[in-house]
PDB file of C-alpha atoms in Angstrom:
ATOM      1  CA  SER A   1     -17.221 -15.212  36.083  1.00  0.00           C
ATOM      2  CA  SER A   2     -19.888 -12.543  36.244  1.00  0.00           C
ATOM      3  CA  GLY A   3     -20.568 -12.415  32.478  1.00  0.00           C
ATOM      4  CA  ILE A   4     -24.017 -12.816  30.989  1.00  0.00           C
ATOM      5  CA  ASN A   5     -24.526 -15.860  28.786  1.00  0.00           C
ATOM      6  CA  ALA A   6     -27.135 -15.653  26.086  1.00  0.00           C
ATOM      7  CA  GLU A   7     -28.425 -18.989  24.913  1.00  0.00           C
ATOM      8  CA  TRP A   8     -30.719 -19.902  22.050  1.00  0.00           C
ATOM      9  CA  PRO A   9     -33.752 -21.874  23.140  1.00  0.00           C
ATOM     10  CA  LEU A  10     -33.282 -24.010  19.981  1.00  0.00           C
ATOM     11  CA  ARG A  11     -30.364 -25.978  18.623  1.00  0.00           C
ATOM     12  CA  PRO A  12     -28.005 -23.963  16.370  1.00  0.00           C
ATOM     13  CA  GLY A  13     -29.124 -25.660  13.129  1.00  0.00           C
ATOM     14  CA  ILE A  14     -32.803 -25.008  13.746  1.00  0.00           C
ATOM     15  CA  ALA A  15     -32.124 -21.464  14.954  1.00  0.00           C
ATOM     16  CA  ASP A  16     -30.201 -20.738  11.722  1.00  0.00           C
ATOM     17  CA  PHE A  17     -33.060 -22.166   9.684  1.00  0.00           C
ATOM     18  CA  PHE A  18     -35.645 -19.946  11.371  1.00  0.00           C
ATOM     19  CA  TRP A  19     -33.352 -16.914  11.200  1.00  0.00           C
ATOM     20  CA  THR A  20     -32.989 -17.484   7.442  1.00  0.00           C
ATOM     21  CA  LEU A  21     -36.745 -17.762   6.951  1.00  0.00           C
ATOM     22  CA  PHE A  22     -37.671 -14.680   8.948  1.00  0.00           C
ATOM     23  CA  CYS A  23     -34.677 -12.462   8.280  1.00  0.00           C
ATOM     24  CA  PRO A  24     -35.822  -9.029   7.046  1.00  0.00           C
ATOM     25  CA  ALA A  25     -32.935  -8.864   4.559  1.00  0.00           C
ATOM     26  CA  HIS A  26     -34.530 -11.363   2.177  1.00  0.00           C
ATOM     27  CA  TRP A  27     -37.583 -13.499   1.732  1.00  0.00           C
ATOM     28  CA  ALA A  28     -37.360 -17.216   1.147  1.00  0.00           C
ATOM     29  CA  ASN A  29     -40.069 -19.044  -0.738  1.00  0.00           C
ATOM     30  CA  VAL A  30     -40.101 -22.713   0.219  1.00  0.00           C
ATOM     31  CA  ARG A  31     -41.951 -25.151  -2.020  1.00  0.00           C
ATOM     32  CA  TYR A  32     -42.316 -28.875  -1.704  1.00  0.00           C
ATOM     33  CA  LEU A  33     -41.768 -31.140  -4.684  1.00  0.00           C
ATOM     34  CA  THR A  34     -44.049 -34.087  -5.272  1.00  0.00           C
ATOM     35  CA  VAL A  35     -41.851 -37.113  -5.625  1.00  0.00           C
ATOM     36  CA  GLY A  36     -44.342 -39.904  -6.311  1.00  0.00           C
ATOM     37  CA  ASP A  37     -44.758 -43.417  -4.934  1.00  0.00           C
ATOM     38  CA  ASP A  38     -41.914 -45.033  -6.892  1.00  0.00           C
ATOM     39  CA  TRP A  39     -39.259 -42.733  -5.391  1.00  0.00           C
ATOM     40  CA  ARG A  40     -37.778 -45.432  -3.138  1.00  0.00           C
ATOM     41  CA  GLU A  41     -37.459 -47.964  -5.971  1.00  0.00           C
ATOM     42  CA  LYS A  42     -35.322 -45.631  -8.080  1.00  0.00           C
ATOM     43  CA  ASN A  43     -31.552 -45.673  -7.939  1.00  0.00           C
ATOM     44  CA  PRO A  44     -29.737 -42.454  -6.946  1.00  0.00           C
ATOM     45  CA  GLU A  45     -29.093 -41.377 -10.564  1.00  0.00           C
ATOM     46  CA  GLN A  46     -32.775 -41.775 -11.460  1.00  0.00           C
ATOM     47  CA  ARG A  47     -33.766 -39.857  -8.332  1.00  0.00           C
ATOM     48  CA  ALA A  48     -31.391 -37.038  -9.267  1.00  0.00           C
ATOM     49  CA  LEU A  49     -32.793 -36.846 -12.802  1.00  0.00           C
ATOM     50  CA  HIS A  50     -36.352 -36.879 -11.476  1.00  0.00           C
ATOM     51  CA  ALA A  51     -35.570 -34.111  -8.961  1.00  0.00           C
ATOM     52  CA  GLN A  52     -33.807 -32.138 -11.694  1.00  0.00           C
ATOM     53  CA  ASN A  53     -36.856 -32.380 -13.955  1.00  0.00           C
ATOM     54  CA  LEU A  54     -39.215 -31.379 -11.123  1.00  0.00           C
ATOM     55  CA  ILE A  55     -37.099 -28.365 -10.199  1.00  0.00           C
ATOM     56  CA  SER A  56     -36.656 -27.236 -13.819  1.00  0.00           C
ATOM     57  CA  THR A  57     -40.401 -27.566 -14.418  1.00  0.00           C
ATOM     58  CA  GLU A  58     -41.194 -25.621 -11.250  1.00  0.00           C
ATOM     59  CA  LEU A  59     -38.734 -22.851 -12.179  1.00  0.00           C
ATOM     60  CA  ASP A  60     -39.780 -22.941 -15.839  1.00  0.00           C
ATOM     61  CA  ILE A  61     -36.253 -23.415 -17.166  1.00  0.00           C
ATOM     62  CA  PRO A  62     -34.830 -26.225 -19.318  1.00  0.00           C
ATOM     63  CA  ALA A  63     -33.132 -29.107 -17.545  1.00  0.00           C
ATOM     64  CA  LEU A  64     -29.567 -29.674 -18.695  1.00  0.00           C
ATOM     65  CA  LYS A  65     -28.280 -33.194 -18.839  1.00  0.00           C
ATOM     66  CA  LEU A  66     -24.795 -32.320 -17.600  1.00  0.00           C
ATOM     67  CA  THR A  67     -23.040 -34.478 -15.065  1.00  0.00           C
ATOM     68  CA  CYS A  68     -19.889 -34.032 -12.998  1.00  0.00           C
ATOM     69  CA  HIS A  69     -18.083 -36.072 -15.618  1.00  0.00           C
ATOM     70  CA  ASP A  70     -19.155 -33.644 -18.374  1.00  0.00           C
ATOM     71  CA  VAL A  71     -17.937 -30.642 -16.386  1.00  0.00           C
ATOM     72  CA  ASN A  72     -14.589 -32.314 -15.656  1.00  0.00           C
ATOM     73  CA  GLU A  73     -14.115 -33.209 -19.340  1.00  0.00           C
ATOM     74  CA  TYR A  74     -14.855 -29.614 -20.305  1.00  0.00           C
ATOM     75  CA  LYS A  75     -12.280 -28.366 -17.806  1.00  0.00           C
ATOM     76  CA  LYS A  76      -9.705 -30.785 -19.254  1.00  0.00           C
ATOM     77  CA  THR A  77     -10.291 -29.500 -22.794  1.00  0.00           C
ATOM     78  CA  ILE A  78      -9.906 -25.896 -21.606  1.00  0.00           C
ATOM     79  CA  VAL A  79      -6.619 -26.746 -19.906  1.00  0.00           C
ATOM     80  CA  LYS A  80      -5.404 -28.525 -23.055  1.00  0.00           C
ATOM     81  CA  GLN A  81      -6.333 -25.528 -25.223  1.00  0.00           C
ATOM     82  CA  ARG A  82      -4.461 -23.167 -22.927  1.00  0.00           C
ATOM     83  CA  ALA A  83      -1.443 -25.450 -22.908  1.00  0.00           C
ATOM     84  CA  LYS A  84      -1.276 -25.603 -26.719  1.00  0.00           C
ATOM     85  CA  PRO A  85       2.051 -24.371 -28.009  1.00  0.00           C
ATOM     86  CA  VAL A  86       1.754 -21.003 -29.720  1.00  0.00           C
ATOM     87  CA  ASP A  87       3.651 -20.372 -32.951  1.00  0.00           C
ATOM     88  CA  ILE A  88       5.344 -17.133 -31.944  1.00  0.00           C
ATOM     89  CA  ASP A  89       7.015 -16.711 -35.348  1.00  0.00           C
ATOM     90  CA  SER A  90       3.688 -16.530 -37.200  1.00  0.00           C
ATOM     91  CA  LEU A  91       2.345 -14.105 -34.588  1.00  0.00           C
ATOM     92  CA  VAL A  92       5.477 -11.945 -34.978  1.00  0.00           C
ATOM     93  CA  ARG A  93       4.927 -11.847 -38.760  1.00  0.00           C
ATOM     94  CA  GLN A  94       1.322 -10.759 -38.253  1.00  0.00           C
ATOM     95  CA  VAL A  95       2.341  -7.916 -35.940  1.00  0.00           C
ATOM     96  CA  ILE A  96       5.164  -6.829 -38.276  1.00  0.00           C
ATOM     97  CA  GLU A  97       2.609  -6.497 -41.091  1.00  0.00           C
ATOM     98  CA  VAL A  98       0.702  -3.984 -38.984  1.00  0.00           C
ATOM     99  CA  LEU A  99       3.670  -2.280 -37.279  1.00  0.00           C
ATOM    100  CA  PRO A 100       6.650  -2.555 -39.642  1.00  0.00           C
ATOM    101  CA  ASN A 101       8.756   0.047 -37.794  1.00  0.00           C
ATOM    102  CA  ILE A 102       8.794  -1.674 -34.411  1.00  0.00           C
ATOM    103  CA  PRO A 103      11.883  -3.840 -33.848  1.00  0.00           C
ATOM    104  CA  GLU A 104      11.210  -7.569 -34.029  1.00  0.00           C
ATOM    105  CA  SER A 105      12.833  -8.105 -30.631  1.00  0.00           C
ATOM    106  CA  GLU A 106      10.269  -5.829 -28.953  1.00  0.00           C
ATOM    107  CA  ILE A 107       7.405  -7.558 -30.762  1.00  0.00           C
ATOM    108  CA  ARG A 108       8.695 -10.996 -29.823  1.00  0.00           C
ATOM    109  CA  ALA A 109       9.182 -10.014 -26.169  1.00  0.00           C
ATOM    110  CA  ASP A 110       5.622  -8.691 -25.879  1.00  0.00           C
ATOM    111  CA  LEU A 111       4.167 -11.708 -27.704  1.00  0.00           C
ATOM    112  CA  MET A 112       5.975 -14.087 -25.365  1.00  0.00           C
ATOM    113  CA  ARG A 113       4.195 -12.337 -22.507  1.00  0.00           C
ATOM    114  CA  THR A 114       0.699 -11.882 -23.998  1.00  0.00           C
ATOM    115  CA  LYS A 115       0.477 -14.588 -26.710  1.00  0.00           C
ATOM    116  CA  ASP A 116      -2.120 -12.325 -28.368  1.00  0.00           C
ATOM    117  CA  THR A 117      -1.482 -10.210 -31.463  1.00  0.00           C
ATOM    118  CA  THR A 118      -4.219  -7.676 -30.705  1.00  0.00           C
ATOM    119  CA  GLN A 119      -2.972  -7.025 -27.177  1.00  0.00           C
ATOM    120  CA  THR A 120       0.625  -6.820 -28.416  1.00  0.00           C
ATOM    121  CA  ILE A 121      -0.272  -4.270 -31.102  1.00  0.00           C
ATOM    122  CA  TYR A 122      -2.139  -2.216 -28.514  1.00  0.00           C
ATOM    123  CA  ASN A 123       0.789  -2.369 -26.075  1.00  0.00           C
ATOM    124  CA  LEU A 124       3.358  -1.439 -28.723  1.00  0.00           C
ATOM    125  CA  VAL A 125       1.369   1.443 -30.178  1.00  0.00           C
ATOM    126  CA  ARG A 126       0.763   2.809 -26.700  1.00  0.00           C
ATOM    127  CA  THR A 127       4.383   2.572 -25.539  1.00  0.00           C
ATOM    128  CA  ALA A 128       6.441   3.062 -28.722  1.00  0.00           C
ATOM    129  CA  PRO A 129       8.292   6.377 -29.121  1.00  0.00           C
ATOM    130  CA  LYS A 130       6.933   8.694 -31.821  1.00  0.00           C
ATOM    131  CA  GLU A 131      10.011   8.359 -34.043  1.00  0.00           C
ATOM    132  CA  ILE A 132       9.498   4.575 -34.226  1.00  0.00           C
ATOM    133  CA  LYS A 133       5.773   4.912 -34.937  1.00  0.00           C
ATOM    134  CA  LYS A 134       6.391   7.168 -37.962  1.00  0.00           C
ATOM    135  CA  ALA A 135       7.168   5.213 -41.099  1.00  0.00           C
ATOM    136  CA  PRO A 136       9.843   6.516 -43.459  1.00  0.00           C
ATOM    137  CA  LYS A 137       8.291   8.333 -46.397  1.00  0.00           C
ATOM    138  CA  THR A 138       8.265   6.160 -49.496  1.00  0.00           C
ATOM    139  CA  THR A 139       6.136   6.248 -52.575  1.00  0.00           C
ATOM    140  CA  PRO A 140       3.408   3.651 -52.378  1.00  0.00           C
ATOM    141  CA  THR A 141       3.515   0.958 -55.014  1.00  0.00           C
ATOM    142  CA  LYS A 142       0.285  -0.791 -55.812  1.00  0.00           C
ATOM    143  CA  SER A 143       0.319  -4.541 -55.923  1.00  0.00           C
ATOM    144  CA  SER A 144      -0.093  -6.254 -59.211  1.00  0.00           C
ATOM    145  CA  GLY A 145      -3.506  -7.810 -59.494  1.00  0.00           C
ATOM    146  CA  GLN A 146      -7.040  -6.623 -58.999  1.00  0.00           C
ATOM    147  CA  GLY A 147      -6.799  -5.611 -55.327  1.00  0.00           C
ATOM    148  CA  SER A 148      -5.821  -2.123 -54.264  1.00  0.00           C
ATOM    149  CA  LEU A 149      -3.894  -3.238 -51.161  1.00  0.00           C
ATOM    150  CA  PHE A 150      -0.217  -2.422 -50.939  1.00  0.00           C
ATOM    151  CA  LYS A 151       2.285  -5.237 -50.793  1.00  0.00           C
ATOM    152  CA  ASP A 152       4.835  -3.190 -48.884  1.00  0.00           C
ATOM    153  CA  PRO A 153       3.795  -2.833 -45.230  1.00  0.00           C
ATOM    154  CA  VAL A 154       5.728   0.444 -44.924  1.00  0.00           C
ATOM    155  CA  ALA A 155       3.873   1.906 -47.918  1.00  0.00           C
ATOM    156  CA  ARG A 156       0.555   0.701 -46.519  1.00  0.00           C
ATOM    157  CA  SER A 157       1.354   2.337 -43.189  1.00  0.00           C
ATOM    158  CA  ASN A 158       2.283   5.588 -44.950  1.00  0.00           C
ATOM    159  CA  MET A 159      -0.937   5.551 -46.945  1.00  0.00           C
ATOM    160  CA  LEU A 160      -2.999   5.060 -43.778  1.00  0.00           C
ATOM    161  CA  GLU A 161      -1.133   7.881 -42.007  1.00  0.00           C
ATOM    162  CA  LEU A 162      -1.812  10.225 -44.959  1.00  0.00           C
ATOM    163  CA  LYS A 163      -5.495   9.323 -45.013  1.00  0.00           C
ATOM    164  CA  LYS A 164      -5.702   9.842 -41.254  1.00  0.00           C
ATOM    165  CA  ALA A 165      -4.080  13.290 -41.543  1.00  0.00           C
ATOM    166  CA  GLU A 166      -6.467  14.231 -44.379  1.00  0.00           C
ATOM    167  CA  LEU A 167      -9.518  13.137 -42.369  1.00  0.00           C
ATOM    168  CA  ILE A 168      -8.383  15.080 -39.304  1.00  0.00           C
ATOM    169  CA  ALA A 169      -7.707  18.222 -41.383  1.00  0.00           C
ATOM    170  CA  ASP A 170     -11.101  17.906 -43.109  1.00  0.00           C
ATOM    171  CA  GLY A 171     -12.852  17.448 -39.755  1.00  0.00           C
ATOM    172  CA  ARG A 172     -11.155  20.516 -38.320  1.00  0.00           C
ATOM    173  CA  ARG A 173     -12.065  22.577 -41.398  1.00  0.00           C
ATOM    174  CA  ARG A 174     -15.740  21.528 -41.167  1.00  0.00           C
ATOM    175  CA  TYR A 175     -15.841  22.236 -37.403  1.00  0.00           C
ATOM    176  CA  ILE A 176     -14.412  25.723 -37.937  1.00  0.00           C
ATOM    177  CA  GLU A 177     -16.914  26.415 -40.729  1.00  0.00           C
ATOM    178  CA  LYS A 178     -19.862  25.049 -38.750  1.00  0.00           C
ATOM    179  CA  ASN A 179     -19.118  27.096 -35.652  1.00  0.00           C
ATOM    180  CA  GLY A 180     -18.064  30.214 -37.548  1.00  0.00           C
ATOM    181  CA  LEU A 181     -14.706  30.416 -35.845  1.00  0.00           C
ATOM    182  CA  ASP A 182     -12.045  32.818 -37.112  1.00  0.00           C
ATOM    183  CA  ILE A 183      -9.136  30.352 -36.905  1.00  0.00           C
ATOM    184  CA  GLU A 184      -6.710  29.247 -39.602  1.00  0.00           C
ATOM    185  CA  PRO A 185      -7.124  25.495 -40.199  1.00  0.00           C
TER     186      PRO A 185
END
């Protein structure tokens, strides 16, 4: 064949090493660690700890005493936590307290998918039709006791909707006054 063959004068490993050192894209700073005279007498675990301490001292960061075994145990605990059975019924009750007008079947279906009450509430509020979001108008009944929270979730939802409407109306009124607009609030 009449092709041109380009060959490196050095072996590929050495050529890669020199290319890495002198590449204009980055700058490598190579430092040598002092290992001491007793390096050969140490077992591999002691050598690893000694090298870890030297490197952490050179980089001025703390040396962590984590091993492969520690990392694997951590991974096992994470897998176990993810595999824990979730009590969907208690999660459904929590979501119903916040969104009493959404059918339980929809709540349960979303919770089976997300297993997270916050994400489920967000999904349901975002996708629910407006007639389901609006709570039927009832008179709020205060709970007996010292707290001012409502026992009835529907009444609590109504109270929050009323407060929201009042705040929006007040904000509009102040904006119109501030900017001197001639608009009916």
